[in-house]
Every structure is written in C-alpha cells, then in structure tokens.
Coordinates of C-alpha atoms and ligand atoms in Angstrom, one line a residue:
M1 CA -0.2 0.1 0.1
P2 CA 1.1 3.5 -0.7
H3 CA 2.4 5.5 2.2
N4 CA 0.6 8.7 1.9
L5 CA -1.8 8.6 4.2
W6 CA -5.6 9.9 3.1
H7 CA -8.2 11.2 5.6
L8 CA -10.2 7.9 5.2
P9 CA -13.8 8.7 6.1
A10 CA -15.0 7.5 9.4
L11 CA -17.8 4.5 7.5
S12 CA -18.4 1.3 9.4
Y13 CA -17.2 -1.1 6.4
H14 CA -15.4 -3.4 5.5
Y15 CA -12.3 -1.8 4.0
R16 CA -9.8 -4.3 4.5
M17 CA -10.7 -8.0 3.0
I18 CA -8.9 -9.5 1.4
N19 CA -10.0 -11.3 -1.7
Q20 CA -12.6 -13.0 0.3
P21 CA -15.0 -15.2 -1.9
L22 CA -18.3 -13.6 -2.9
K23 CA -21.6 -15.0 -1.9
S24 CA -24.0 -15.3 -4.6
I25 CA -26.8 -14.9 -6.3
V26 CA -28.8 -16.6 -8.8
V27 CA -30.4 -15.0 -11.3
F28 CA -34.1 -17.2 -13.5
N29 CA -32.5 -18.6 -16.4
N30 CA -35.1 -17.1 -18.9
K31 CA -33.7 -13.7 -17.9
T32 CA -29.4 -14.2 -18.8
N33 CA -29.9 -12.9 -22.2
S34 CA -29.2 -9.6 -21.4
I35 CA -26.2 -10.1 -19.0
L36 CA -24.5 -12.9 -21.8
R37 CA -25.2 -9.4 -24.3
R38 CA -23.0 -7.8 -21.6
H39 CA -25.4 -5.1 -20.9
P40 CA -24.2 -4.3 -16.9
W41 CA -27.7 -3.7 -15.2
I42 CA -29.9 -6.4 -13.3
F43 CA -33.3 -5.7 -12.5
S44 CA -35.0 -7.3 -9.6
G45 CA -37.6 -9.0 -11.2
A46 CA -34.5 -11.7 -12.4
I47 CA -33.1 -12.6 -8.9
K48 CA -34.3 -15.9 -8.2
T49 CA -32.3 -16.3 -5.2
K50 CA -29.7 -14.6 -2.8
E51 CA -28.2 -15.1 0.2
E52 CA -29.5 -13.9 3.2
T53 CA -26.4 -12.1 4.8
I54 CA -25.8 -10.2 1.5
E55 CA -26.1 -6.9 2.4
E56 CA -26.4 -3.0 0.4
G57 CA -23.3 -2.5 -1.1
D58 CA -21.5 -6.5 -1.1
L59 CA -20.2 -7.6 -3.9
V60 CA -21.5 -11.0 -5.4
N61 CA -21.1 -13.2 -7.7
I62 CA -24.3 -13.6 -10.2
L63 CA -24.9 -17.4 -11.3
N64 CA -27.6 -19.1 -13.7
D65 CA -29.5 -21.5 -12.3
K66 CA -27.6 -24.4 -13.3
G67 CA -25.2 -22.7 -11.2
E68 CA -22.7 -21.4 -14.0
Y69 CA -20.8 -18.1 -13.4
L70 CA -22.0 -15.4 -15.1
G71 CA -20.0 -12.5 -13.5
F72 CA -20.2 -10.4 -10.8
G73 CA -21.3 -6.6 -8.8
Y74 CA -22.7 -5.1 -6.7
F75 CA -25.8 -5.9 -5.0
Q76 CA -28.6 -2.7 -4.0
N77 CA -32.0 -2.6 -2.5
N78 CA -33.1 -0.8 -5.4
N79 CA -35.1 -1.8 -9.2
I80 CA -31.8 -2.2 -10.4
S81 CA -30.3 -4.7 -8.3
I82 CA -26.9 -5.7 -9.1
K83 CA -24.7 -3.4 -11.5
I84 CA -22.0 -5.7 -13.3
L85 CA -18.6 -5.0 -12.7
G86 CA -17.5 -8.0 -14.5
F87 CA -19.0 -10.5 -17.0
K88 CA -18.1 -14.0 -17.0
D89 CA -14.5 -13.9 -18.8
E90 CA -13.2 -11.8 -15.5
K91 CA -13.3 -12.7 -11.6
Y92 CA -13.5 -10.5 -8.7
S93 CA -10.0 -10.0 -6.8
N94 CA -8.7 -6.7 -5.2
D95 CA -6.4 -5.8 -8.0
F96 CA -9.6 -5.6 -10.0
W97 CA -9.7 -1.3 -9.4
K98 CA -6.5 -1.1 -10.4
S99 CA -6.5 -2.8 -13.6
R100 CA -10.4 -1.3 -15.1
I101 CA -8.1 2.6 -13.6
N102 CA -5.4 1.8 -15.7
L103 CA -7.6 0.8 -18.9
A104 CA -9.3 3.4 -18.0
F105 CA -5.7 5.9 -18.0
Q106 CA -4.9 3.8 -21.5
L107 CA -7.8 5.4 -23.2
R108 CA -7.3 8.5 -21.7
S109 CA -4.1 8.5 -22.8
Q110 CA -4.7 7.5 -26.4
L111 CA -7.0 10.2 -27.0
G112 CA -4.5 12.5 -25.7
L113 CA -5.3 13.7 -22.5
I114 CA -2.7 12.9 -20.9
N115 CA 0.3 15.2 -20.7
N116 CA -1.4 17.6 -23.1
P117 CA -0.2 21.3 -22.6
Q118 CA -3.4 22.8 -23.8
T119 CA -6.1 20.3 -21.6
N120 CA -5.2 19.1 -18.5
A121 CA -9.3 18.2 -17.1
Y122 CA -10.5 15.2 -18.2
R123 CA -12.7 12.2 -17.5
L124 CA -11.2 9.3 -16.1
I125 CA -13.9 6.8 -15.3
H126 CA -17.0 7.0 -16.8
G127 CA -19.3 4.6 -15.1
E128 CA -20.4 1.8 -16.5
G129 CA -18.4 3.1 -20.2
D130 CA -15.7 2.3 -18.4
G131 CA -16.2 -1.0 -17.1
L132 CA -17.1 0.8 -13.4
P133 CA -20.8 1.4 -12.7
G134 CA -21.9 3.5 -10.0
L135 CA -18.8 5.7 -10.3
I136 CA -17.3 8.9 -11.5
I137 CA -14.0 10.1 -11.5
D138 CA -13.0 13.3 -12.7
V139 CA -8.9 14.6 -13.1
Y140 CA -8.5 18.7 -13.0
K141 CA -5.4 19.0 -12.9
D142 CA -3.0 17.4 -9.8
V143 CA -7.1 16.9 -7.9
A144 CA -9.2 13.7 -8.8
I145 CA -12.9 14.2 -7.7
L146 CA -14.8 11.5 -6.8
Q147 CA -18.4 10.6 -6.9
C148 CA -19.9 7.4 -6.0
H149 CA -23.4 6.9 -7.0
S150 CA -24.1 3.4 -5.4
I151 CA -22.9 2.2 -2.2
G152 CA -21.4 -0.4 -3.9
I153 CA -18.3 1.6 -4.6
H154 CA -18.5 3.9 -1.7
K155 CA -17.2 0.6 -0.5
K156 CA -14.1 -0.1 -1.7
L157 CA -13.2 4.0 -1.9
T158 CA -10.1 3.0 -0.5
L159 CA -9.3 -0.1 -2.9
I160 CA -10.4 2.5 -5.9
C161 CA -7.8 5.2 -4.5
E162 CA -4.9 3.2 -3.7
A163 CA -5.2 2.3 -7.2
L164 CA -5.3 5.9 -8.8
E165 CA -2.6 6.5 -6.6
E166 CA -0.7 3.5 -8.4
V167 CA -1.4 4.5 -11.6
Y168 CA -0.3 8.0 -11.4
A169 CA 2.4 7.5 -9.6
L170 CA 3.0 11.2 -7.4
N171 CA 0.6 13.4 -10.1
L172 CA -2.1 13.0 -8.3
N173 CA -1.9 16.2 -5.2
H174 CA -5.6 15.9 -4.1
I175 CA -8.6 13.3 -4.5
Y176 CA -12.1 14.7 -3.5
D177 CA -15.0 12.1 -2.6
K178 CA -17.9 14.7 -3.1
S179 CA -20.3 11.7 -2.8
Q180 CA -23.0 13.1 -0.6
D181 CA -25.5 14.3 -3.4
T182 CA -25.2 11.6 -5.5
I183 CA -25.4 8.4 -2.7
P184 CA -28.9 7.4 -2.7
S185 CA -30.6 10.1 -0.6
S186 CA -32.0 7.2 2.1
K187 CA -27.9 6.7 2.5
T188 CA -26.2 9.4 2.8
A189 CA -25.2 8.7 5.8
F190 CA -22.8 6.8 4.5
S191 CA -21.2 9.5 3.2
S192 CA -19.8 13.2 3.5
N193 CA -17.7 15.1 1.1
N194 CA -14.3 14.8 2.1
F195 CA -11.1 14.6 1.2
L196 CA -8.7 11.8 1.5
K197 CA -5.7 13.0 0.1
G198 CA -4.9 16.2 0.0
G199 CA -6.7 19.4 0.3
V200 CA -7.0 22.9 -1.7
D201 CA -10.1 24.7 -2.6
F202 CA -9.7 25.8 -6.2
V203 CA -7.5 24.2 -9.1
L204 CA -6.9 26.0 -12.2
I205 CA -7.5 24.2 -15.3
K206 CA -6.6 24.4 -19.2
E207 CA -9.4 23.5 -21.7
N208 CA -7.8 23.4 -25.6
G209 CA -6.0 26.6 -23.9
I210 CA -8.4 28.4 -22.5
E211 CA -7.9 28.8 -18.4
F212 CA -11.1 28.0 -15.8
E213 CA -11.3 28.1 -11.9
I214 CA -12.9 25.2 -10.5
N215 CA -14.4 25.4 -7.5
I216 CA -13.4 21.9 -6.1
R217 CA -16.1 21.9 -2.8
D218 CA -18.6 24.1 -3.8
S219 CA -19.4 23.3 -7.6
Q220 CA -22.4 22.2 -9.5
K221 CA -21.4 18.1 -10.3
T222 CA -17.8 17.4 -9.9
G223 CA -17.1 21.2 -10.9
F224 CA -17.0 21.4 -14.8
F225 CA -18.9 20.1 -17.3
L226 CA -15.9 18.4 -19.2
D227 CA -18.4 16.6 -21.6
Q228 CA -19.2 19.3 -23.5
R229 CA -15.6 20.1 -24.4
E230 CA -14.8 19.0 -28.1
N231 CA -18.7 20.6 -28.6
R232 CA -17.1 23.9 -26.9
K233 CA -14.5 23.6 -29.5
L234 CA -16.5 23.2 -32.5
L235 CA -18.8 26.8 -31.2
Q236 CA -15.3 28.4 -32.2
K237 CA -15.8 27.9 -35.6
Y238 CA -19.1 29.8 -36.0
C239 CA -18.6 33.2 -34.2
F240 CA -16.2 35.2 -35.4
H241 CA -17.9 39.1 -35.6
K242 CA -21.0 37.2 -34.3
D243 CA -23.3 38.1 -31.6
V244 CA -23.9 35.2 -29.7
L245 CA -26.3 34.2 -26.9
N246 CA -25.4 31.5 -24.8
T247 CA -28.1 30.4 -22.2
F248 CA -27.5 28.3 -19.4
C249 CA -24.2 29.0 -18.9
Y250 CA -22.7 28.0 -15.7
T251 CA -19.2 28.4 -15.5
G252 CA -19.1 29.8 -18.8
G253 CA -17.3 27.5 -21.2
F254 CA -18.9 28.2 -24.3
S255 CA -18.9 31.6 -23.7
L256 CA -15.2 32.0 -23.3
Y257 CA -14.7 29.7 -27.0
A258 CA -17.5 32.2 -28.2
L259 CA -14.6 35.1 -26.7
I260 CA -12.2 33.8 -27.9
S261 CA -12.6 33.7 -31.1
D262 CA -13.8 37.3 -31.9
A263 CA -17.6 36.9 -31.4
K264 CA -18.9 40.6 -31.5
S265 CA -21.1 40.2 -28.0
V266 CA -21.5 37.3 -25.9
T267 CA -24.4 37.0 -23.8
S268 CA -24.1 34.9 -20.8
I269 CA -27.8 33.6 -18.6
D270 CA -27.5 31.5 -15.8
S271 CA -29.9 31.4 -12.8
S272 CA -27.3 30.2 -10.2
T273 CA -25.4 33.5 -8.8
K274 CA -22.3 31.7 -8.2
A275 CA -21.7 30.1 -11.2
I276 CA -21.9 33.4 -12.8
A277 CA -19.5 34.7 -10.2
Q278 CA -17.2 31.9 -11.1
L279 CA -18.0 32.7 -14.9
E280 CA -17.0 36.3 -14.7
N281 CA -13.6 35.0 -13.0
N282 CA -12.6 32.7 -15.7
I283 CA -13.3 36.1 -18.0
I284 CA -10.4 38.1 -15.7
L285 CA -8.0 35.1 -16.1
N286 CA -8.5 34.5 -19.8
K287 CA -7.8 38.7 -20.4
L288 CA -11.0 38.8 -21.9
I289 CA -11.9 42.4 -19.9
G290 CA -13.3 44.8 -22.1
F291 CA -14.6 42.4 -24.7
Q292 CA -18.0 42.7 -25.2
H293 CA -19.8 40.5 -23.0
L294 CA -23.0 40.3 -20.9
T295 CA -23.8 38.4 -18.1
L296 CA -27.2 37.9 -16.9
N297 CA -28.3 36.3 -13.8
Q298 CA -31.7 35.3 -14.6
E299 CA -33.7 32.4 -15.1
A300 CA -33.5 31.7 -19.1
I301 CA -36.4 30.2 -20.1
H302 CA -38.1 33.5 -19.3
Y303 CA -35.3 35.6 -21.1
L304 CA -36.2 33.4 -24.4
N305 CA -39.5 34.0 -23.9
H306 CA -39.3 37.6 -23.9
M307 CA -36.1 38.5 -25.9
E308 CA -36.2 40.2 -29.3
K309 CA -36.3 38.7 -32.6
N310 CA -33.0 39.1 -34.4
L311 CA -30.8 39.9 -31.9
Y312 CA -28.7 36.9 -32.1
D313 CA -26.4 34.9 -34.9
V314 CA -25.6 32.0 -32.6
I315 CA -27.2 31.1 -30.0
I316 CA -26.5 28.1 -27.0
L317 CA -28.9 26.2 -25.4
D318 CA -27.7 23.7 -22.6
P319 CA -30.1 23.3 -20.1
P320 CA -29.7 21.2 -17.3
A321 CA -31.5 17.6 -17.4
F322 CA -34.6 18.6 -17.8
A323 CA -36.7 15.3 -17.1
K324 CA -34.2 13.2 -14.2
N325 CA -36.5 9.6 -14.7
I326 CA -38.8 8.2 -17.4
S327 CA -41.6 9.8 -15.0
K328 CA -40.6 13.7 -15.6
R329 CA -40.2 12.7 -19.6
H330 CA -43.1 14.5 -21.5
N331 CA -42.6 17.4 -19.4
A332 CA -39.2 17.3 -20.5
I333 CA -40.3 17.1 -24.2
Q334 CA -42.6 20.2 -23.4
A335 CA -39.8 21.9 -22.1
Y336 CA -37.4 21.5 -24.6
K337 CA -39.7 22.2 -27.2
R338 CA -40.7 25.4 -26.2
I339 CA -37.3 26.7 -25.7
N340 CA -36.7 25.5 -29.1
I341 CA -39.0 27.0 -30.7
S342 CA -38.1 30.7 -28.7
A343 CA -34.6 30.3 -30.1
L344 CA -35.4 29.1 -33.4
S345 CA -38.0 31.7 -34.2
K346 CA -36.0 34.8 -32.7
I347 CA -32.6 34.0 -34.0
K348 CA -31.4 36.2 -36.8
N349 CA -31.2 35.0 -40.6
G350 CA -28.2 32.2 -41.1
G351 CA -28.3 31.5 -37.6
I352 CA -26.5 28.9 -35.8
L353 CA -28.2 27.2 -33.1
F354 CA -26.6 24.6 -30.6
T355 CA -29.2 22.5 -28.8
F356 CA -28.6 20.1 -26.6
S357 CA -30.4 17.6 -24.0
C358 CA -28.5 15.7 -21.2
S359 CA -31.5 14.2 -20.1
Q360 CA -30.3 10.1 -19.6
V361 CA -34.1 8.9 -20.7
V362 CA -34.5 11.6 -23.8
T363 CA -32.7 8.9 -26.6
E364 CA -31.3 10.8 -29.2
E365 CA -34.1 10.2 -31.1
L366 CA -36.7 11.3 -29.6
F367 CA -34.6 14.6 -29.0
Y368 CA -34.8 14.9 -32.4
H369 CA -38.2 14.6 -33.0
T370 CA -38.4 17.2 -30.2
I371 CA -36.4 19.4 -32.4
I372 CA -38.2 18.6 -35.3
S373 CA -41.7 19.7 -34.4
A374 CA -40.1 22.6 -32.5
G375 CA -38.7 23.5 -36.1
I376 CA -42.3 22.8 -37.9
E377 CA -43.8 25.2 -35.6
T378 CA -41.7 27.9 -36.7
G379 CA -42.4 27.4 -40.3
R380 CA -38.6 28.2 -40.9
N381 CA -35.7 26.6 -43.1
I382 CA -33.8 24.6 -40.6
K383 CA -30.9 22.5 -42.1
I384 CA -28.7 20.2 -39.7
L385 CA -24.7 20.7 -40.0
H386 CA -24.1 18.5 -36.7
K387 CA -24.8 16.1 -34.6
L388 CA -23.3 16.3 -31.0
H389 CA -22.8 13.8 -28.5
Q390 CA -20.5 13.8 -25.2
A391 CA -16.8 13.9 -25.9
P392 CA -14.5 10.3 -26.1
D393 CA -13.5 10.5 -22.6
H394 CA -17.4 9.8 -21.4
P395 CA -17.7 6.8 -23.5
T396 CA -20.3 4.5 -24.1
S397 CA -20.4 0.7 -23.6
L398 CA -21.9 -0.5 -26.8
F399 CA -24.1 -3.0 -25.0
H400 CA -25.6 0.2 -22.6
P401 CA -26.8 2.0 -25.0
E402 CA -28.7 4.3 -21.6
G403 CA -25.3 5.9 -21.3
S404 CA -25.5 8.0 -23.7
Y405 CA -26.9 10.5 -22.5
L406 CA -25.5 14.0 -23.9
K407 CA -27.1 14.6 -27.4
G408 CA -27.1 18.0 -29.7
M409 CA -27.3 19.6 -32.7
V410 CA -26.1 22.2 -34.5
L411 CA -28.8 23.4 -37.3
E412 CA -28.7 27.1 -39.4
V413 CA -31.4 28.6 -39.4
N414 CA -33.3 30.9 -42.5
Ligands
SAH1 N1 -22.9 25.2 -20.7 C1 -22.7 24.9 -19.3 C2 -22.6 23.8 -18.6 C3 -24.1 24.0 -18.4 S1 -25.0 23.3 -16.8 C4 -20.7 24.2 -19.9 O1 -20.1 24.4 -20.8 O2 -20.3 24.7 -19.0 C5 -26.7 23.9 -16.4 C6 -27.0 25.2 -16.4 O3 -28.1 25.2 -16.1 C7 -26.3 25.3 -14.6 O4 -25.3 26.3 -14.2 C8 -27.4 25.6 -13.9 O5 -27.3 26.7 -13.1 C9 -28.3 26.3 -14.9 N2 -30.0 26.5 -15.2 C10 -30.8 25.4 -14.8 N3 -32.2 26.0 -14.4 C11 -31.9 27.3 -14.7 C12 -32.7 28.5 -15.3 N4 -34.4 27.8 -15.4 N5 -32.5 29.0 -16.0 C13 -30.9 29.6 -16.2 N6 -30.4 28.8 -15.9 C14 -30.1 27.7 -15.7

C-alpha cells in the first residue's frame, strides 16, 4: 500500500477484506440474455435466489440456476438490484480496481488527454462506459474528484484510491470524495464530502488552452462540464464577428470559447449566482475584460420567451437535465420544445443554434423528433450541420446505450 495517508472517512465498512470469496445471487435462466450480451444492469425481477446475509453494496457473484458463473457486481436494494462490474470472462480480486483504472487511463492517453499542455482536465472514469457502474472520476490537473452513485462503489473507496495513486504515481496531489449528493438519498449517512488526500479549494485548469478556475467544494457536479469540451471547440468556428447568446452558461464554458474566437458580443445567462461569479472570474483569468460580454443572472426560459427577434446570430441551449427519470419525460419534452421554438423563431436569418439535451431518459431519437416538431412550428427553413454527443472521455459501452446521455445538434436557420 502506498505510504500517503488518506483522511479516510470513518465508515463502518469492512474496507480491508482481502480477496474474500463473494456470496452468490442466482438469476432466472430466462433472464440471462441481457447479461450474456454484456448489459450491466440486473433488475429485481430477474433474481431467483440470494444468500440471506447479502447486504446493500456487497460484491456478489452472479450465477444462472444451473450454477454457471455469469459475472460479478454489487447488490443494491433497488429496482436495479445488481450493477455488473465484470462478466463471465473475469473474476473479482482486489487488483480489479487497479486494472480497470489502468485501462481507463490508457484510453485517455490514446485520446491525447494525458500530459497535454492545452487540456489538463478530463473524465477518467465514466461509470458503465469504463466498466465501473456507479463511479465517476474527473481529473482537474492534479486533483481527482470522485463521485460514487452507489453504496457498492463507496464501500470500495480505499481500494479505488490506492489504485488511483498507483496509476498516477506521484501526479495526483489531491483526491476529493464528492459523493454526498450522489449516493442515494436514503443512504447519505454513509457519505460526506471529504478530501481523501491533500486538500485544496480551487484548481486552475486548461481546456483547449483556455483557463478555468474550478471550485472544488462548492460547484455543480464535479465542478465543470467536461462532456462539452469538443462541442465548445466546434462553436469557435461559428462565432467570428457574431452576436452570441449562451443560455444556461454555468461558469462560461461556451462563452469563453466564443469570446476567444472574436465574437462581436456574447451574452451569458444562468440562474446560479455562484456560477455567474465564477464565469466573471474566468473572463478575468483569460484577460478577456473589455470584450463585449454581458452577464445576466436570471431565468433563461423567461429570457428566451421575452427576448426580441433578430438579436443573435448564434444561440446555445444547454439546459440541465429537464427529466431526471422516466416519469418526468413528457414534461421535459415539452420544455425542450418550448425553448427550442423560442430560439429557432427569434434567431437572425442564417443563424446557428447549438441545442442539447443531457437527460438520460430522453433518447437521441426522441430529442431529434422534439427539435423537428419545434422547427415545424417556426415555419423556418432549418438545416442540420452537426449531430453532437458527449466527449470521448465519457465513453458508452456498445451494450449499454443508456450511457449516451448527451445529444445535441447544430442547426442553421433561415
Ligand atoms: N453549458 C454549460 C453547462 C450547463 S449546466 C457549460 O458548458 O459549462 C446547466 C446550467 O443551467 C447550470 O449552470 C444551472 O445553474 C443552470 N440553470 C438551471 N436552470 C436554469 C434556469 N431555469 N435558467 C437559467 N439557468 C439555469
């Protein structure tokens, strides 16, 4: 074990069990198809028997009712009862965490994100896409921020941190567990936000050469929306001498890219006062003061509904997930439609709309249909220039399409 001392949370978990044999859960034979196709979720109805002593978050072996091994994962008292970590070609050992993190690191290396002088912030672990459902790790320069979305992953935090330390050698000075809001609410007693190594309030990162300050403790998600990196870069092509409106701007990701590519003016809107303050700070950091920038700390939907026509050449709509679950999907679709009708009907002739949805339950197809129906209502002539997705350091398993949560389009409007 590395000698760095982590400030480990005082948890009642048996962290240090060394390669203990796992307990078993048997699934009905007619429910094994999705597992054999490497889909990583097992729903409660698929479970035939479960050893009585299995507790929430325990690692378990998964068997069919002939006793054949199908993989391993962690158990949770939920509609999704097991999230699978390894399929039938893999057995669990404590080295598992290191080998998964190593694989993820190799991929980021291949994507050119390691030791890149222009970009030093990226997602290292993207849940199912990196074979670790329930775990997010974002790296901001020398700070790793972890978010566990399940008790099963949180129980293994020590092993995960050891693995991170080994993979990064001495290059990570701070590790922050920011799981308090992501662990299911009934179990928040298990988690508080904590530094597991080091301790720092802010870190300065670069993305495509642009500097952003990340507030580690007091920010949305892990601090920055890294999934939009490539889409922000694409925006630069369209901003030269244009009037740009960035709605739901957060700390100014798209706004800074627009300013740097010589937009005529940029208007940024967000309802979060903290996000707006951070955006203004980011403008100063990049010495963009004096450029035509207007910040509006207000409700973006209200602004879109009431703004005049023909003010903007480029509009970005990147709202928060309007639908957090299936029951909210219908209302979410209506909300996406309304904001897109406003933007599409009011943008200047020849204008460019960047429009996104990050709701996992709104599929790509559903989102595109929503935009089509918004477009029809405007009566304008609209072309698709690009179809956009999350950046590749947020990979999706081919067998888990639910992982493709971010979809977007770039439209030209006449
Ligand atoms: N495009 C951003 C990320 C957007 S995240 C980037 O590239 O970094 C969504 C943002 O919408 C958050 O900053 C949140 O504060 C803001 N938000 C949520 N509801 C809003 C509303 N009704 N009006 C304005 N902003 C809102």
